[in-house]
Amino acid sequence: MTDRTITLRSELVERLEKLAQGRTLDEVVGEILEQAVPPRSGNKNWALAVAEAMEAADIDWIDEPDASARSREHFEQQAYEKWQRTQTSDIDDNA
């Protein structure tokens, strides 16, 4: 196999070195890639592979026809509630 050089920002290299913990950077990068992009099975369609993995995962899926449309509302409500908590904690800290 031919070695090649990849240039990374120094902070990324430092993070990789911390992850290495006695292993080579090649091993760490290989491990990260295995987690992010599992080796292809006989399936060449990545979308199908993702769908199959999602079906196999132990996830409580929301079976709601309007879930996609309502997710924005839920996000905005959660963001507002979080903002309110930060405002309340700021007032309590200044008292």
PDB file of C-alpha atoms in Angstrom:
ATOM      1  CA  MET A   1       0.000   0.000   0.000  1.00  0.00           C
ATOM      2  CA  THR A   2       1.259   3.460  -0.825  1.00  0.00           C
ATOM      3  CA  ASP A   3       1.463   6.070   1.920  1.00  0.00           C
ATOM      4  CA  ARG A   4      -0.085   9.451   1.234  1.00  0.00           C
ATOM      5  CA  THR A   5      -0.024  12.710   3.167  1.00  0.00           C
ATOM      6  CA  ILE A   6      -3.077  14.614   4.358  1.00  0.00           C
ATOM      7  CA  THR A   7      -2.767  18.102   5.802  1.00  0.00           C
ATOM      8  CA  LEU A   8      -4.987  18.853   8.792  1.00  0.00           C
ATOM      9  CA  ARG A   9      -5.384  21.842  11.066  1.00  0.00           C
ATOM     10  CA  SER A  10      -3.168  21.513  14.123  1.00  0.00           C
ATOM     11  CA  GLU A  11      -6.103  21.367  16.558  1.00  0.00           C
ATOM     12  CA  LEU A  12      -7.516  18.366  14.665  1.00  0.00           C
ATOM     13  CA  VAL A  13      -4.167  16.609  14.831  1.00  0.00           C
ATOM     14  CA  GLU A  14      -4.005  17.274  18.586  1.00  0.00           C
ATOM     15  CA  ARG A  15      -7.494  15.829  19.060  1.00  0.00           C
ATOM     16  CA  LEU A  16      -6.548  12.748  17.040  1.00  0.00           C
ATOM     17  CA  GLU A  17      -3.385  12.301  19.106  1.00  0.00           C
ATOM     18  CA  LYS A  18      -5.457  12.444  22.314  1.00  0.00           C
ATOM     19  CA  LEU A  19      -7.804   9.803  20.912  1.00  0.00           C
ATOM     20  CA  ALA A  20      -4.879   7.591  19.947  1.00  0.00           C
ATOM     21  CA  GLN A  21      -3.912   6.618  23.509  1.00  0.00           C
ATOM     22  CA  GLY A  22      -0.941   4.490  22.472  1.00  0.00           C
ATOM     23  CA  ARG A  23      -2.273   3.532  19.055  1.00  0.00           C
ATOM     24  CA  THR A  24      -1.126   4.851  15.716  1.00  0.00           C
ATOM     25  CA  LEU A  25      -3.042   7.649  14.047  1.00  0.00           C
ATOM     26  CA  ASP A  26      -3.745   5.224  11.186  1.00  0.00           C
ATOM     27  CA  GLU A  27      -5.559   2.937  13.644  1.00  0.00           C
ATOM     28  CA  VAL A  28      -7.547   5.806  15.133  1.00  0.00           C
ATOM     29  CA  VAL A  29      -8.607   7.217  11.767  1.00  0.00           C
ATOM     30  CA  GLY A  30      -9.507   3.718  10.583  1.00  0.00           C
ATOM     31  CA  GLU A  31     -11.649   3.192  13.678  1.00  0.00           C
ATOM     32  CA  ILE A  32     -13.403   6.525  13.193  1.00  0.00           C
ATOM     33  CA  LEU A  33     -14.111   5.694   9.560  1.00  0.00           C
ATOM     34  CA  GLU A  34     -15.452   2.263  10.494  1.00  0.00           C
ATOM     35  CA  GLN A  35     -17.930   3.914  12.871  1.00  0.00           C
ATOM     36  CA  ALA A  36     -18.936   6.645  10.441  1.00  0.00           C
ATOM     37  CA  VAL A  37     -19.004   4.591   7.260  1.00  0.00           C
ATOM     38  CA  PRO A  38     -19.270   0.870   7.891  1.00  0.00           C
ATOM     39  CA  PRO A  39     -17.748  -1.345   5.232  1.00  0.00           C
ATOM     40  CA  ARG A  40     -20.133  -2.002   2.413  1.00  0.00           C
ATOM     41  CA  SER A  41     -22.075  -5.162   2.537  1.00  0.00           C
ATOM     42  CA  GLY A  42     -23.566  -6.435  -0.693  1.00  0.00           C
ATOM     43  CA  ASN A  43     -25.693  -3.305  -0.641  1.00  0.00           C
ATOM     44  CA  LYS A  44     -24.448  -0.512  -2.913  1.00  0.00           C
ATOM     45  CA  ASN A  45     -27.238   1.931  -2.130  1.00  0.00           C
ATOM     46  CA  TRP A  46     -26.190   4.035   0.860  1.00  0.00           C
ATOM     47  CA  ALA A  47     -29.720   5.311   1.496  1.00  0.00           C
ATOM     48  CA  LEU A  48     -31.022   1.754   1.721  1.00  0.00           C
ATOM     49  CA  ALA A  49     -28.164   0.831   4.055  1.00  0.00           C
ATOM     50  CA  VAL A  50     -29.040   3.767   6.330  1.00  0.00           C
ATOM     51  CA  ALA A  51     -32.733   2.833   6.292  1.00  0.00           C
ATOM     52  CA  GLU A  52     -31.915  -0.779   7.168  1.00  0.00           C
ATOM     53  CA  ALA A  53     -29.652   0.335  10.016  1.00  0.00           C
ATOM     54  CA  MET A  54     -32.381   2.652  11.319  1.00  0.00           C
ATOM     55  CA  GLU A  55     -34.914  -0.178  11.228  1.00  0.00           C
ATOM     56  CA  ALA A  56     -32.511  -2.442  13.098  1.00  0.00           C
ATOM     57  CA  ALA A  57     -31.753   0.216  15.750  1.00  0.00           C
ATOM     58  CA  ASP A  58     -33.642   0.154  19.043  1.00  0.00           C
ATOM     59  CA  ILE A  59     -35.353   3.518  18.584  1.00  0.00           C
ATOM     60  CA  ASP A  60     -38.856   4.552  19.631  1.00  0.00           C
ATOM     61  CA  TRP A  61     -39.989   6.023  16.336  1.00  0.00           C
ATOM     62  CA  ILE A  62     -42.749   8.618  16.281  1.00  0.00           C
ATOM     63  CA  ASP A  63     -45.576   7.329  14.136  1.00  0.00           C
ATOM     64  CA  GLU A  64     -47.211  10.664  13.463  1.00  0.00           C
ATOM     65  CA  PRO A  65     -48.059  11.834   9.930  1.00  0.00           C
ATOM     66  CA  ASP A  66     -47.404  15.499  10.810  1.00  0.00           C
ATOM     67  CA  ALA A  67     -44.238  14.846  12.836  1.00  0.00           C
ATOM     68  CA  SER A  68     -42.018  16.472  10.242  1.00  0.00           C
ATOM     69  CA  ALA A  69     -44.128  19.613  10.028  1.00  0.00           C
ATOM     70  CA  ARG A  70     -44.555  19.799  13.798  1.00  0.00           C
ATOM     71  CA  SER A  71     -40.883  19.201  14.591  1.00  0.00           C
ATOM     72  CA  ARG A  72     -40.185  22.887  13.877  1.00  0.00           C
ATOM     73  CA  GLU A  73     -42.832  23.875  16.427  1.00  0.00           C
ATOM     74  CA  HIS A  74     -41.333  21.510  19.021  1.00  0.00           C
ATOM     75  CA  PHE A  75     -37.833  22.851  18.350  1.00  0.00           C
ATOM     76  CA  GLU A  76     -38.950  26.466  18.683  1.00  0.00           C
ATOM     77  CA  GLN A  77     -40.811  25.677  21.923  1.00  0.00           C
ATOM     78  CA  GLN A  78     -37.778  23.910  23.402  1.00  0.00           C
ATOM     79  CA  ALA A  79     -35.472  26.738  22.337  1.00  0.00           C
ATOM     80  CA  TYR A  80     -37.798  29.298  23.930  1.00  0.00           C
ATOM     81  CA  GLU A  81     -38.023  27.296  27.166  1.00  0.00           C
ATOM     82  CA  LYS A  82     -34.239  26.968  27.285  1.00  0.00           C
ATOM     83  CA  TRP A  83     -33.880  30.712  26.699  1.00  0.00           C
ATOM     84  CA  GLN A  84     -36.349  31.371  29.532  1.00  0.00           C
ATOM     85  CA  ARG A  85     -34.342  29.145  31.904  1.00  0.00           C
ATOM     86  CA  THR A  86     -31.141  31.025  31.064  1.00  0.00           C
ATOM     87  CA  GLN A  87     -32.872  34.342  31.720  1.00  0.00           C
ATOM     88  CA  THR A  88     -34.171  33.107  35.063  1.00  0.00           C
ATOM     89  CA  SER A  89     -30.775  31.726  36.100  1.00  0.00           C
ATOM     90  CA  ASP A  90     -29.101  35.031  35.152  1.00  0.00           C
ATOM     91  CA  ILE A  91     -31.509  36.938  37.399  1.00  0.00           C
ATOM     92  CA  ASP A  92     -30.946  34.476  40.262  1.00  0.00           C
ATOM     93  CA  ASP A  93     -27.147  34.743  39.865  1.00  0.00           C
ATOM     94  CA  ASN A  94     -27.215  38.543  40.020  1.00  0.00           C
ATOM     95  CA  ALA A  95     -29.401  38.687  43.140  1.00  0.00           C
TER      96      ALA A  95
END
